[in-house]
Every structure is written in structure tokens, then in C-alpha cells.
Amino acid sequence: MALYVQKFGGTSVGSVERIKAVAEKVKRFRDEGHQIVVVVSAMSGETNRLIGLASEINDDPTPREMDMLVSTGEQVTISLLAMALQKIGVAATSYTGAQVGIRTDSAHTKARIQHIDTDDLRADLDGGKVVVVAGFQGVDDDGNITTLGRGGSDTTGVALAAALKADECQIYTDVDGVYTTDPRVCSKARRLETVTVEEMLEMASLGSKILQIRAVEFAGKYNVPLRVLSSFEDGPGTLIVAEEEDNMEEPLISGIAFNVNEAKLTLLNTPDIPGVASKILGPIADSNIEIDMIVQNVSPDGNTTDFSFTVAKSDFKTTQRILTETVIPSVGGGELRADDNIAKVSLVGVGMRSHAGVASKMFRVLAEEGINIRMVSTSEIKISVLIDEKFMELAVRSLHTAFGLDAESVSDETA
Ligand code: ADP
Ligand code: ASP
Ligand code: MG
């Protein structure tokens, strides 16, 4: 008998029929004698619909009210799934995040889980019940409902699995595992049998929305066996592992991630003196806005320089406001250029550590397609480039082929 936490995403619970199918799947595991905690997302499209309603009423709603609103989507699916389970003879109870004791900090819309109380959960499981928990939500110390950021049900699943020391956390979704890149963008993408926590972390943080980054962090930190599987067909899925066992086979590049949710801001002609970067980025960081890529140009005249950086599109307007109202008056100079038609495309692979020439090959492939690179950033196991958004799919497909990732091709180990 094993304890599984099974998380079903929006598409997997996107209709009454699909909720019934999830109940049947859960029943099969119960019938085999396993203990099951199910975590569900809102029905597909529901969270976006709720956000749309809010924007029709107020273009700058308070984060607390946003959480109150968007957390309702998951409350619908937990109750419907519990009813579906009960209907087929499986004892089940649904709980909101607050009811099940998922304590978070108070950072509304991007809260972090701090503690999970598992006593009540355990009692239900030991009593033979399936526990159905609302993903994506928690409660802060003052009793306010919080949410964990888009895609946060993955994190609820892994955090519950960690707290309960589950045998496996299974993320059921609309693809049958983690692929070399998003199969919706590249039809030649290939499913990976395994992927390391380190690579998955990079892929998630670079835009692959298959798993929320915090979920992968939890899995790494608490050694939670984590598997991504299809809701609709049986198969082994992809196991997220601590380290690849067979390094001989280690490919140079494991995957390609992309992100079209960032925007680029450039301050032209800022004074090239110590302290300017901190004056530009300080007020932005103070507003809890994360900055991603940063480039400061060489100063041609020794007096002024151009300073560019990227933020999430959702923070684009606020960042522009901070730059115009606070930063430019304080640092002096500076014309602002803002561009949200950009995409970041990244190659990820632990094999990159031991190979030179990945960047030059990447740049050559992009050049052959006539794609201009606007910014570059690297780490030990990834290279990211910023390009025009309209070239994103072309860039992903050409790199996928060039680095030997295509489903039918033999892996190309040379850079
Ligand atoms: P869920 O609603 O189940 O949480 P998501 O839409 O959040 O599902 O994540 C699944 C989607 O992630 C897939 O439909 C796929 O388009 C996308 N995706 C992005 N990158 C990858 C990748 N490397 N491998 C598999 N799927 C990916
Ligand atoms: N429903 C939330 C979202 O759409 C959480 C999730 O699906 O994981 O982001
Ligand atoms: Mg998701």
C-alpha cells in the first residue's frame, strides 16, 4: 500500500465528463489499496475568466480581493470531484487550502507555503477516505485567503506530498510527460524518461509551464519523488530525478524553454557613474517586482550609457510608472524605451557544463534564420537569448533540430 498525492490540472477537470473520468482513475488506485490525496486545479479557463471579470470592474484591484476571487475556481472542482467519487462508492471529502491547514505568508497572488498541518489529513486517510484538496490556495496568519501564483496547484501537490512523506507525487496533465520542448510549439518534441531536478528548475523558471517552479524546488528540497503523467492515457510519464544515473549518455542539451511573458525596458543615456544601477533597480525591487535579464552597455563617451532589463509582462505598466515617476527624476537623463513584443528562448542541459561552443552554435543557428539577438544571459547549465516575439517558434524549432533533439533524429553530441 502506497500513499500517492495525485494532482489534476485544469484540462483534466475541464468538464463534468472529465471530472467523472478523474474519479474513475482515483477509484482504480483506491481499489488497489493505496491511500490517495487528490489536488485539483480550477476547470480550464476558469482562472482566466475570473481575472477577466475583475479587470472589467477595476483595472488595479487589490491583491487580497484577487485572491478571494480566483481561489473560488478550485472550490468548484474539489466539491464536484468529491461528489463524483461518492457517486461511484468511494468515500471522499473535499477541503479548501485553509481547511486543510496550508499556511502561507501574506504575499497575495504569489504567496509561499510555510507550513502544512497534516493531522486531520492523516486521520481521514487512515479512515479510508480519499482527501480532495483545492490547489493553488492557502491561508495567512490573519485568516486571509492567499494564492500561490499561476500554476500553483502543482506546488500544493508537491508540498502536500512532502508534508505527508508520500511515496510519489503524480502530476496528471494534458501531455504524457516532460518533453524536450513544448510539444504544442514543436511537433518533433520528444518525451523525456527522466529529467534532473536542476534541469527542470531551469526549464520551469525559463518559461516551461509544465510544472510551477516552486513545485520543483519543493521536490528537490524534500526529495519528493515527482512524476508528470497524462490524465488521458496510461504510460510511464517523466520522472524528475536528483541526478541522471548514466552520465555516459548525457545529452548536451536536454530541453528548450521559451517565455513570451516578459517585457524589456531600456533607459537611454543614463549617467555612467557608480550607484546608477542600484538607483534604477532599487525602487523596482522595493515594489516586489522581479527583474530578470540585465544588460548595461559599454559607455561610448565615458559619460552616459544605456541600461536594459526585463520584467514580467504583468509588472510592465507598474515598472514603466516607477521609471518615469521615480527613477528618471532621481538619476537624471534617460529616455525610456519599452517593448513587450519580445521572447526569451533558452537552451537547458547539465551536459553543457562539460562542453564548449554551445553559445556559438546557438548564435549561428539563429543567424542562419535571420533572427536578431537583443540580449543574452548564461549560467552553468543554460543559455538564454532575447529575440523578437514573432521569431519565437522559428527559433525553437531550428534550435531543436540543430541540437539533435528531434524525435526521429540521432542525438548530436557535437556543439
Ligand atoms: P495543467 O492545467 O495540467 O496544470 P499546464 O497547461 O499548466 O497544465 O501545463 C501543461 C502544458 O505545458 C502542456 O499542455 C504543454 O503545452 C506545456 N509545456 C510547456 N513546456 C513543456 C515541456 N517541455 N514538456 C511538456 N509540456 C510542456
Ligand atoms: N487555477 C490556477 C491557474 O490557472 C492554478 C493552477 O491551475 O495550477 O493558474
Ligand atoms: Mg499547470
GROMACS .gro file of C-alpha atoms and ligand atoms in nm:
model
  452
    1MET     CA    1   0.000   0.000   0.000
    2ALA     CA    2   0.140   0.336  -0.103
    3LEU     CA    3   0.042   0.696  -0.037
    4TYR     CA    4   0.009   0.899  -0.355
    5VAL     CA    5  -0.065   1.264  -0.400
    6GLN     CA    6  -0.230   1.299  -0.740
    7LYS     CA    7  -0.269   1.646  -0.890
    8PHE     CA    8  -0.504   1.702  -1.182
    9GLY     CA    9  -0.469   2.023  -1.383
   10GLY     CA   10  -0.734   2.243  -1.542
   11THR     CA   11  -0.783   2.048  -1.866
   12SER     CA   12  -0.807   1.722  -1.673
   13VAL     CA   13  -1.106   1.858  -1.479
   14GLY     CA   14  -1.230   2.081  -1.762
   15SER     CA   15  -1.579   1.927  -1.793
   16VAL     CA   16  -1.822   1.712  -1.600
   17GLU     CA   17  -1.718   1.409  -1.809
   18ARG     CA   18  -1.354   1.468  -1.731
   19ILE     CA   19  -1.421   1.508  -1.359
   20LYS     CA   20  -1.602   1.172  -1.371
   21ALA     CA   21  -1.304   1.020  -1.552
   22VAL     CA   22  -1.069   1.152  -1.282
   23ALA     CA   23  -1.293   0.994  -1.017
   24GLU     CA   24  -1.271   0.659  -1.201
   25LYS     CA   25  -0.892   0.685  -1.216
   26VAL     CA   26  -0.868   0.765  -0.845
   27LYS     CA   27  -1.101   0.475  -0.769
   28ARG     CA   28  -0.869   0.233  -0.951
   29PHE     CA   29  -0.582   0.337  -0.722
   30ARG     CA   30  -0.807   0.312  -0.414
   31ASP     CA   31  -0.921  -0.035  -0.521
   32GLU     CA   32  -0.557  -0.142  -0.529
   33GLY     CA   33  -0.539  -0.040  -0.163
   34HIS     CA   34  -0.345   0.286  -0.194
   35GLN     CA   35  -0.411   0.597   0.009
   36ILE     CA   36  -0.487   0.893  -0.213
   37VAL     CA   37  -0.478   1.268  -0.171
   38VAL     CA   38  -0.611   1.443  -0.480
   39VAL     CA   39  -0.524   1.805  -0.557
   40VAL     CA   40  -0.723   1.977  -0.828
   41SER     CA   41  -0.698   2.298  -1.027
   42ALA     CA   42  -0.992   2.507  -1.141
   43MET     CA   43  -1.165   2.396  -1.463
   44SER     CA   44  -0.955   2.507  -1.761
   45GLY     CA   45  -1.012   2.870  -1.849
   46GLU     CA   46  -1.185   2.946  -1.520
   47THR     CA   47  -0.899   3.133  -1.351
   48ASN     CA   48  -0.856   3.349  -1.662
   49ARG     CA   49  -1.231   3.411  -1.674
   50LEU     CA   50  -1.228   3.532  -1.313
   51ILE     CA   51  -0.930   3.758  -1.377
   52GLY     CA   52  -1.119   3.899  -1.677
   53LEU     CA   53  -1.422   3.977  -1.462
   54ALA     CA   54  -1.203   4.163  -1.217
   55SER     CA   55  -1.046   4.372  -1.491
   56GLU     CA   56  -1.390   4.476  -1.615
   57ILE     CA   57  -1.460   4.624  -1.274
   58ASN     CA   58  -1.127   4.763  -1.159
   59ASP     CA   59  -0.801   4.789  -1.354
   60ASP     CA   60  -0.598   4.785  -1.033
   61PRO     CA   61  -0.774   4.553  -0.788
   62THR     CA   62  -0.612   4.485  -0.451
   63PRO     CA   63  -0.421   4.155  -0.443
   64ARG     CA   64  -0.627   4.044  -0.142
   65GLU     CA   65  -0.953   4.068  -0.337
   66MET     CA   66  -0.791   3.899  -0.639
   67ASP     CA   67  -0.706   3.601  -0.419
   68MET     CA   68  -1.056   3.595  -0.276
   69LEU     CA   69  -1.184   3.584  -0.633
   70VAL     CA   70  -0.950   3.342  -0.811
   71SER     CA   71  -0.945   3.089  -0.529
   72THR     CA   72  -1.314   3.015  -0.598
   73GLY     CA   73  -1.230   2.821  -0.916
   74GLU     CA   74  -1.069   2.539  -0.720
   75GLN     CA   75  -1.355   2.528  -0.471
   76VAL     CA   76  -1.588   2.429  -0.754
   77THR     CA   77  -1.373   2.140  -0.873
   78ILE     CA   78  -1.298   1.991  -0.528
   79SER     CA   79  -1.665   1.962  -0.442
   80LEU     CA   80  -1.761   1.824  -0.785
   81LEU     CA   81  -1.481   1.567  -0.770
   82ALA     CA   82  -1.577   1.461  -0.417
   83MET     CA   83  -1.937   1.418  -0.537
   84ALA     CA   84  -1.819   1.216  -0.838
   85LEU     CA   85  -1.615   0.989  -0.610
   86GLN     CA   86  -1.902   0.943  -0.365
   87LYS     CA   87  -2.132   0.860  -0.655
   88ILE     CA   88  -1.914   0.563  -0.753
   89GLY     CA   89  -1.883   0.441  -0.397
   90VAL     CA   90  -1.553   0.598  -0.291
   91ALA     CA   91  -1.555   0.776   0.046
   92ALA     CA   92  -1.418   1.124  -0.014
   93THR     CA   93  -1.415   1.468   0.146
   94SER     CA   94  -1.312   1.797  -0.010
   95TYR     CA   95  -1.118   2.072   0.167
   96THR     CA   96  -1.010   2.422   0.078
   97GLY     CA   97  -0.647   2.517   0.137
   98ALA     CA   98  -0.741   2.692   0.460
   99GLN     CA   99  -0.941   2.395   0.587
  100VAL     CA  100  -0.654   2.158   0.531
  101GLY     CA  101  -0.411   2.390   0.710
  102ILE     CA  102  -0.198   2.518   0.423
  103ARG     CA  103  -0.037   2.820   0.591
  104THR     CA  104   0.130   3.077   0.371
  105ASP     CA  105   0.288   3.419   0.407
  106SER     CA  106   0.074   3.719   0.317
  107ALA     CA  107   0.221   3.790  -0.027
  108HIS     CA  108  -0.115   3.784  -0.203
  109THR     CA  109  -0.116   3.636  -0.558
  110LYS     CA  110   0.235   3.494  -0.506
  111ALA     CA  111   0.222   3.355  -0.154
  112ARG     CA  112   0.467   3.094  -0.030
  113ILE     CA  113   0.370   2.791   0.173
  114GLN     CA  114   0.522   2.800   0.521
  115HIS     CA  115   0.359   2.511   0.699
  116ILE     CA  116   0.107   2.234   0.644
  117ASP     CA  117  -0.086   2.073   0.925
  118THR     CA  118  -0.125   1.708   0.835
  119ASP     CA  119  -0.307   1.568   1.142
  120ASP     CA  120  -0.661   1.596   1.004
  121LEU     CA  121  -0.548   1.474   0.664
  122ARG     CA  122  -0.386   1.168   0.817
  123ALA     CA  123  -0.696   1.090   1.018
  124ASP     CA  124  -0.909   1.097   0.701
  125LEU     CA  125  -0.663   0.883   0.508
  126ASP     CA  126  -0.637   0.632   0.789
  127GLY     CA  127  -1.015   0.622   0.798
  128GLY     CA  128  -1.009   0.507   0.435
  129LYS     CA  129  -1.114   0.833   0.277
  130VAL     CA  130  -0.984   0.998  -0.036
  131VAL     CA  131  -0.899   1.357   0.051
  132VAL     CA  132  -0.963   1.614  -0.220
  133VAL     CA  133  -0.774   1.940  -0.170
  134ALA     CA  134  -0.808   2.269  -0.355
  135GLY     CA  135  -0.483   2.352  -0.529
  136PHE     CA  136  -0.328   2.697  -0.564
  137GLN     CA  137  -0.458   2.837  -0.234
  138GLY     CA  138  -0.371   2.875   0.130
  139VAL     CA  139  -0.439   3.100   0.425
  140ASP     CA  140  -0.218   3.352   0.603
  141ASP     CA  141  -0.184   3.404   0.977
  142ASP     CA  142  -0.466   3.660   0.973
  143GLY     CA  143  -0.705   3.420   0.804
  144ASN     CA  144  -0.690   3.583   0.460
  145ILE     CA  145  -0.714   3.353   0.161
  146THR     CA  146  -0.394   3.361  -0.043
  147THR     CA  147  -0.293   3.209  -0.376
  148LEU     CA  148   0.042   3.067  -0.484
  149GLY     CA  149   0.087   3.220  -0.830
  150ARG     CA  150  -0.033   3.088  -1.167
  151GLY     CA  151   0.011   2.715  -1.197
  152GLY     CA  152   0.030   2.694  -0.817
  153SER     CA  153  -0.169   2.372  -0.783
  154ASP     CA  154   0.149   2.186  -0.876
  155THR     CA  155   0.309   2.336  -0.568
  156THR     CA  156   0.016   2.242  -0.347
  157GLY     CA  157   0.057   1.884  -0.471
  158VAL     CA  158   0.429   1.859  -0.409
  159ALA     CA  159   0.410   2.043  -0.076
  160LEU     CA  160   0.140   1.804   0.047
  161ALA     CA  161   0.345   1.509  -0.075
  162ALA     CA  162   0.646   1.644   0.117
  163ALA     CA  163   0.446   1.706   0.434
  164LEU     CA  164   0.285   1.361   0.420
  165LYS     CA  165   0.605   1.189   0.306
  166ALA     CA  166   0.409   1.042   0.017
  167ASP     CA  167   0.557   0.765  -0.193
  168GLU     CA  168   0.508   0.971  -0.510
  169CYS     CA  169   0.357   1.297  -0.623
  170GLN     CA  170   0.190   1.242  -0.959
  171ILE     CA  171   0.113   1.545  -1.173
  172TYR     CA  172  -0.157   1.445  -1.423
  173THR     CA  173  -0.189   1.683  -1.714
  174ASP     CA  174  -0.276   1.708  -2.084
  175VAL     CA  175   0.061   1.584  -2.212
  176ASP     CA  176   0.218   1.248  -2.122
  177GLY     CA  177   0.533   1.384  -1.962
  178VAL     CA  178   0.803   1.645  -1.983
  179TYR     CA  179   0.920   1.696  -2.342
  180THR     CA  180   1.238   1.839  -2.491
  181THR     CA  181   1.028   2.148  -2.556
  182ASP     CA  182   0.660   2.239  -2.555
  183PRO     CA  183   0.504   1.986  -2.796
  184ARG     CA  184   0.247   2.249  -2.892
  185VAL     CA  185   0.519   2.462  -3.046
  186CYS     CA  186   0.746   2.192  -3.184
  187SER     CA  187   0.579   1.880  -3.322
  188LYS     CA  188   0.915   1.700  -3.318
  189ALA     CA  189   0.949   1.737  -2.940
  190ARG     CA  190   1.035   1.412  -2.762
  191ARG     CA  191   0.921   1.286  -2.422
  192LEU     CA  192   1.200   1.251  -2.166
  193GLU     CA  193   1.208   0.938  -1.949
  194THR     CA  194   1.378   1.133  -1.674
  195VAL     CA  195   1.490   1.488  -1.620
  196THR     CA  196   1.702   1.616  -1.332
  197VAL     CA  197   1.563   1.850  -1.069
  198GLU     CA  198   1.828   2.100  -1.169
  199GLU     CA  199   1.726   2.098  -1.536
  200MET     CA  200   1.356   2.102  -1.453
  201LEU     CA  201   1.413   2.402  -1.227
  202GLU     CA  202   1.580   2.588  -1.510
  203MET     CA  203   1.312   2.487  -1.760
  204ALA     CA  204   1.034   2.594  -1.523
  205SER     CA  205   1.197   2.923  -1.438
  206LEU     CA  206   1.268   2.990  -1.806
  207GLY     CA  207   0.903   2.957  -1.900
  208SER     CA  208   0.807   2.590  -1.944
  209LYS     CA  209   0.474   2.597  -1.772
  210ILE     CA  210   0.451   2.221  -1.741
  211LEU     CA  211   0.548   2.250  -1.373
  212GLN     CA  212   0.543   2.553  -1.146
  213ILE     CA  213   0.895   2.635  -1.035
  214ARG     CA  214   0.813   2.627  -0.664
  215ALA     CA  215   0.684   2.272  -0.708
  216VAL     CA  216   1.020   2.161  -0.848
  217GLU     CA  217   1.203   2.344  -0.569
  218PHE     CA  218   0.996   2.161  -0.307
  219ALA     CA  219   1.057   1.829  -0.480
  220GLY     CA  220   1.432   1.891  -0.478
  221LYS     CA  221   1.448   2.019  -0.123
  222TYR     CA  222   1.235   1.747   0.036
  223ASN     CA  223   1.327   1.462  -0.200
  224VAL     CA  224   0.972   1.410  -0.318
  225PRO     CA  225   0.954   1.153  -0.599
  226LEU     CA  226   0.777   1.357  -0.867
  227ARG     CA  227   0.628   1.227  -1.191
  228VAL     CA  228   0.446   1.403  -1.476
  229LEU     CA  229   0.185   1.188  -1.650
  230SER     CA  230  -0.109   1.210  -1.886
  231SER     CA  231  -0.459   1.220  -1.742
  232PHE     CA  232  -0.597   1.065  -2.056
  233GLU     CA  233  -0.372   0.771  -2.138
  234ASP     CA  234  -0.161   0.526  -1.939
  235GLY     CA  235   0.217   0.545  -1.960
  236PRO     CA  236   0.532   0.594  -1.755
  237GLY     CA  237   0.540   0.974  -1.791
  238THR     CA  238   0.856   1.154  -1.688
  239LEU     CA  239   1.027   1.110  -1.354
  240ILE     CA  240   1.206   1.409  -1.206
  241VAL     CA  241   1.528   1.268  -1.059
  242ALA     CA  242   1.801   1.404  -0.833
  243GLU     CA  243   2.075   1.309  -1.078
  244GLU     CA  244   2.099   1.117  -1.406
  245GLU     CA  245   2.233   0.769  -1.335
  246ASP     CA  246   2.410   0.714  -1.663
  247ASN     CA  247   2.624   1.014  -1.738
  248MET     CA  248   2.773   0.846  -2.046
  249GLU     CA  249   2.452   0.912  -2.232
  250GLU     CA  250   2.419   1.264  -2.105
  251PRO     CA  251   2.297   1.482  -2.389
  252LEU     CA  252   2.444   1.823  -2.441
  253ILE     CA  253   2.106   1.992  -2.433
  254SER     CA  254   1.807   1.837  -2.256
  255GLY     CA  255   1.545   2.089  -2.343
  256ILE     CA  256   1.445   2.423  -2.487
  257ALA     CA  257   1.228   2.663  -2.291
  258PHE     CA  258   1.070   2.986  -2.403
  259ASN     CA  259   0.887   3.270  -2.240
  260VAL     CA  260   0.673   3.531  -2.407
  261ASN     CA  261   0.559   3.680  -2.079
  262GLU     CA  262   0.839   3.926  -2.031
  263ALA     CA  263   0.883   4.285  -2.139
  264LYS     CA  264   1.200   4.483  -2.196
  265LEU     CA  265   1.272   4.831  -2.065
  266THR     CA  266   1.568   5.044  -2.169
  267LEU     CA  267   1.683   5.369  -2.017
  268LEU     CA  268   1.891   5.555  -2.275
  269ASN     CA  269   2.166   5.799  -2.185
  270THR     CA  270   2.180   5.738  -1.812
  271PRO     CA  271   2.486   5.879  -1.633
  272ASP     CA  272   2.770   5.622  -1.626
  273ILE     CA  273   2.869   5.666  -1.262
  274PRO     CA  274   2.875   5.433  -0.959
  275GLY     CA  275   2.539   5.372  -0.796
  276VAL     CA  276   2.318   5.424  -1.101
  277ALA     CA  277   2.221   5.060  -1.148
  278SER     CA  278   2.111   5.042  -0.789
  279LYS     CA  279   1.915   5.366  -0.823
  280ILE     CA  280   1.736   5.225  -1.125
  281LEU     CA  281   1.661   4.880  -0.991
  282GLY     CA  282   1.618   4.964  -0.620
  283PRO     CA  283   1.272   5.125  -0.644
  284ILE     CA  284   1.157   4.842  -0.870
  285ALA     CA  285   1.273   4.575  -0.629
  286ASP     CA  286   1.109   4.770  -0.344
  287SER     CA  287   0.780   4.722  -0.526
  288ASN     CA  288   0.833   4.347  -0.515
  289ILE     CA  289   0.892   4.328  -0.892
  290GLU     CA  290   1.138   4.066  -1.006
  291ILE     CA  291   1.397   4.168  -1.261
  292ASP     CA  292   1.526   3.903  -1.497
  293MET     CA  293   1.785   3.983  -1.765
  294ILE     CA  294   2.001   4.292  -1.723
  295VAL     CA  295   2.239   4.449  -1.975
  296GLN     CA  296   2.440   4.766  -1.928
  297ASN     CA  297   2.609   4.880  -2.244
  298VAL     CA  298   2.965   4.997  -2.271
  299SER     CA  299   2.964   5.372  -2.250
  300PRO     CA  300   3.082   5.511  -2.586
  301ASP     CA  301   3.172   5.855  -2.446
  302GLY     CA  302   3.253   5.755  -2.089
  303ASN     CA  303   2.969   5.971  -1.958
  304THR     CA  304   2.643   5.802  -2.039
  305THR     CA  305   2.526   5.450  -2.102
  306ASP     CA  306   2.213   5.251  -2.191
  307PHE     CA  307   2.064   5.025  -1.927
  308SER     CA  308   1.821   4.747  -2.026
  309PHE     CA  309   1.637   4.488  -1.823
  310THR     CA  310   1.332   4.264  -1.842
  311VAL     CA  311   1.036   4.214  -1.607
  312ALA     CA  312   0.721   4.002  -1.624
  313LYS     CA  313   0.459   4.148  -1.858
  314SER     CA  314   0.222   4.166  -1.563
  315ASP     CA  315   0.465   4.412  -1.399
  316PHE     CA  316   0.529   4.609  -1.719
  317LYS     CA  317   0.293   4.901  -1.651
  318THR     CA  318   0.399   4.943  -1.290
  319THR     CA  319   0.766   4.932  -1.386
  320GLN     CA  320   0.716   5.197  -1.654
  321ARG     CA  321   0.542   5.414  -1.395
  322ILE     CA  322   0.822   5.373  -1.141
  323LEU     CA  323   1.085   5.456  -1.402
  324THR     CA  324   0.906   5.768  -1.522
  325GLU     CA  325   0.794   5.898  -1.185
  326THR     CA  326   1.079   5.798  -0.954
  327VAL     CA  327   1.389   5.674  -1.134
  328ILE     CA  328   1.437   5.919  -1.420
  329PRO     CA  329   1.393   6.228  -1.198
  330SER     CA  330   1.645   6.087  -0.948
  331VAL     CA  331   1.920   5.958  -1.182
  332GLY     CA  332   1.883   6.228  -1.444
  333GLY     CA  333   1.897   6.193  -1.825
  334GLY     CA  334   1.732   5.888  -1.960
  335GLU     CA  335   1.479   5.841  -2.232
  336LEU     CA  336   1.262   5.533  -2.171
  337ARG     CA  337   1.211   5.266  -2.440
  338ALA     CA  338   0.962   4.993  -2.361
  339ASP     CA  339   0.899   4.678  -2.565
  340ASP     CA  340   0.668   4.392  -2.480
  341ASN     CA  341   0.691   4.210  -2.814
  342ILE     CA  342   0.985   4.001  -2.707
  343ALA     CA  343   1.052   3.636  -2.634
  344LYS     CA  344   1.321   3.465  -2.435
  345VAL     CA  345   1.443   3.134  -2.576
  346SER     CA  346   1.670   2.918  -2.362
  347LEU     CA  347   1.874   2.603  -2.406
  348VAL     CA  348   1.898   2.392  -2.089
  349GLY     CA  349   2.120   2.095  -2.014
  350VAL     CA  350   2.355   1.973  -1.744
  351GLY     CA  351   2.573   1.838  -2.027
  352MET     CA  352   2.657   2.199  -2.116
  353ARG     CA  353   2.894   2.215  -1.819
  354SER     CA  354   3.148   1.997  -1.989
  355HIS     CA  355   3.111   2.128  -2.344
  356ALA     CA  356   3.231   2.446  -2.503
  357GLY     CA  357   3.074   2.604  -2.806
  358VAL     CA  358   2.705   2.576  -2.723
  359ALA     CA  359   2.656   2.953  -2.732
  360SER     CA  360   2.837   2.997  -3.062
  361LYS     CA  361   2.635   2.718  -3.221
  362MET     CA  362   2.314   2.870  -3.087
  363PHE     CA  363   2.403   3.213  -3.227
  364ARG     CA  364   2.498   3.060  -3.563
  365VAL     CA  365   2.166   2.876  -3.593
  366LEU     CA  366   1.972   3.193  -3.511
  367ALA     CA  367   2.181   3.399  -3.753
  368GLU     CA  368   2.111   3.150  -4.033
  369GLU     CA  369   1.740   3.212  -3.976
  370GLY     CA  370   1.795   3.589  -3.978
  371ILE     CA  371   1.695   3.623  -3.612
  372ASN     CA  372   1.848   3.914  -3.428
  373ILE     CA  373   1.962   3.862  -3.066
  374ARG     CA  374   1.879   4.152  -2.833
  375MET     CA  375   2.013   4.024  -2.501
  376VAL     CA  376   2.198   3.717  -2.379
  377SER     CA  377   2.233   3.562  -2.037
  378THR     CA  378   2.403   3.242  -1.932
  379SER     CA  379   2.450   3.017  -1.634
  380GLU     CA  380   2.634   2.688  -1.596
  381ILE     CA  381   2.352   2.485  -1.747
  382LYS     CA  382   2.158   2.731  -1.962
  383ILE     CA  383   2.187   2.997  -2.230
  384SER     CA  384   1.904   3.242  -2.290
  385VAL     CA  385   1.858   3.487  -2.571
  386LEU     CA  386   1.604   3.762  -2.605
  387ILE     CA  387   1.456   3.794  -2.955
  388ASP     CA  388   1.152   3.947  -3.125
  389GLU     CA  389   0.841   3.757  -3.024
  390LYS     CA  390   0.742   3.689  -3.387
  391PHE     CA  391   1.052   3.470  -3.431
  392MET     CA  392   0.996   3.259  -3.120
  393GLU     CA  393   0.854   2.946  -3.284
  394LEU     CA  394   1.108   2.954  -3.567
  395ALA     CA  395   1.391   2.987  -3.316
  396VAL     CA  396   1.268   2.698  -3.101
  397ARG     CA  397   1.221   2.464  -3.399
  398SER     CA  398   1.554   2.541  -3.561
  399LEU     CA  399   1.743   2.502  -3.234
  400HIS     CA  400   1.555   2.180  -3.158
  401THR     CA  401   1.672   2.031  -3.487
  402ALA     CA  402   2.022   2.175  -3.474
  403PHE     CA  403   2.090   2.035  -3.126
  404GLY     CA  404   1.971   1.687  -3.220
  405LEU     CA  405   1.657   1.689  -3.008
  406ASP     CA  406   1.406   1.598  -3.280
  407ALA     CA  407   1.210   1.282  -3.208
  408GLU     CA  408   1.339   1.086  -3.506
  409SER     CA  409   1.697   1.208  -3.516
  410VAL     CA  410   2.001   1.055  -3.350
  411SER     CA  411   2.135   1.282  -3.079
  412ASP     CA  412   2.414   1.509  -3.199
  413GLU     CA  413   2.677   1.534  -2.931
  414THR     CA  414   2.894   1.793  -3.100
  415ALA     CA  415   2.849   2.159  -3.041
  416ADP     P1  416  -0.227   2.181  -1.618
  416ADP     O1  417  -0.350   2.260  -1.645
  416ADP     O2  418  -0.249   2.034  -1.617
  416ADP     O3  419  -0.152   2.231  -1.497
  416ADP     P2  420  -0.045   2.326  -1.789
  416ADP     O4  421  -0.113   2.389  -1.906
  416ADP     O5  422  -0.012   2.412  -1.673
  416ADP     O6  423  -0.134   2.203  -1.745
  416ADP     O7  424   0.088   2.252  -1.833
  416ADP     C1  425   0.083   2.157  -1.939
  416ADP     C2  426   0.128   2.223  -2.068
  416ADP     O8  427   0.264   2.261  -2.056
  416ADP     C3  428   0.124   2.136  -2.189
  416ADP     O9  429  -0.003   2.134  -2.248
  416ADP     C4  430   0.231   2.197  -2.279
  416ADP    O10  431   0.175   2.278  -2.379
  416ADP     C5  432   0.311   2.287  -2.186
  416ADP     N1  433   0.456   2.265  -2.190
  416ADP     C6  434   0.549   2.362  -2.193
  416ADP     N2  435   0.671   2.312  -2.197
  416ADP     C7  436   0.657   2.177  -2.195
  416ADP     C8  437   0.751   2.069  -2.197
  416ADP     N3  438   0.883   2.090  -2.201
  416ADP     N4  439   0.702   1.943  -2.194
  416ADP     C9  440   0.570   1.921  -2.190
  416ADP     N5  441   0.476   2.019  -2.189
  416ADP    C10  442   0.520   2.147  -2.191
  417ASP     N1  443  -0.604   2.760  -1.143
  417ASP     C1  444  -0.474   2.818  -1.122
  417ASP     C2  445  -0.419   2.873  -1.252
  417ASP     O1  446  -0.484   2.867  -1.354
  417ASP     C3  447  -0.377   2.723  -1.058
  417ASP     C4  448  -0.340   2.602  -1.141
  417ASP     O2  449  -0.409   2.570  -1.238
  417ASP     O3  450  -0.240   2.539  -1.107
  417ASP     O4  451  -0.312   2.928  -1.253
  418MG      MG  452  -0.015   2.390  -1.468
   0.00000   0.00000   0.00000
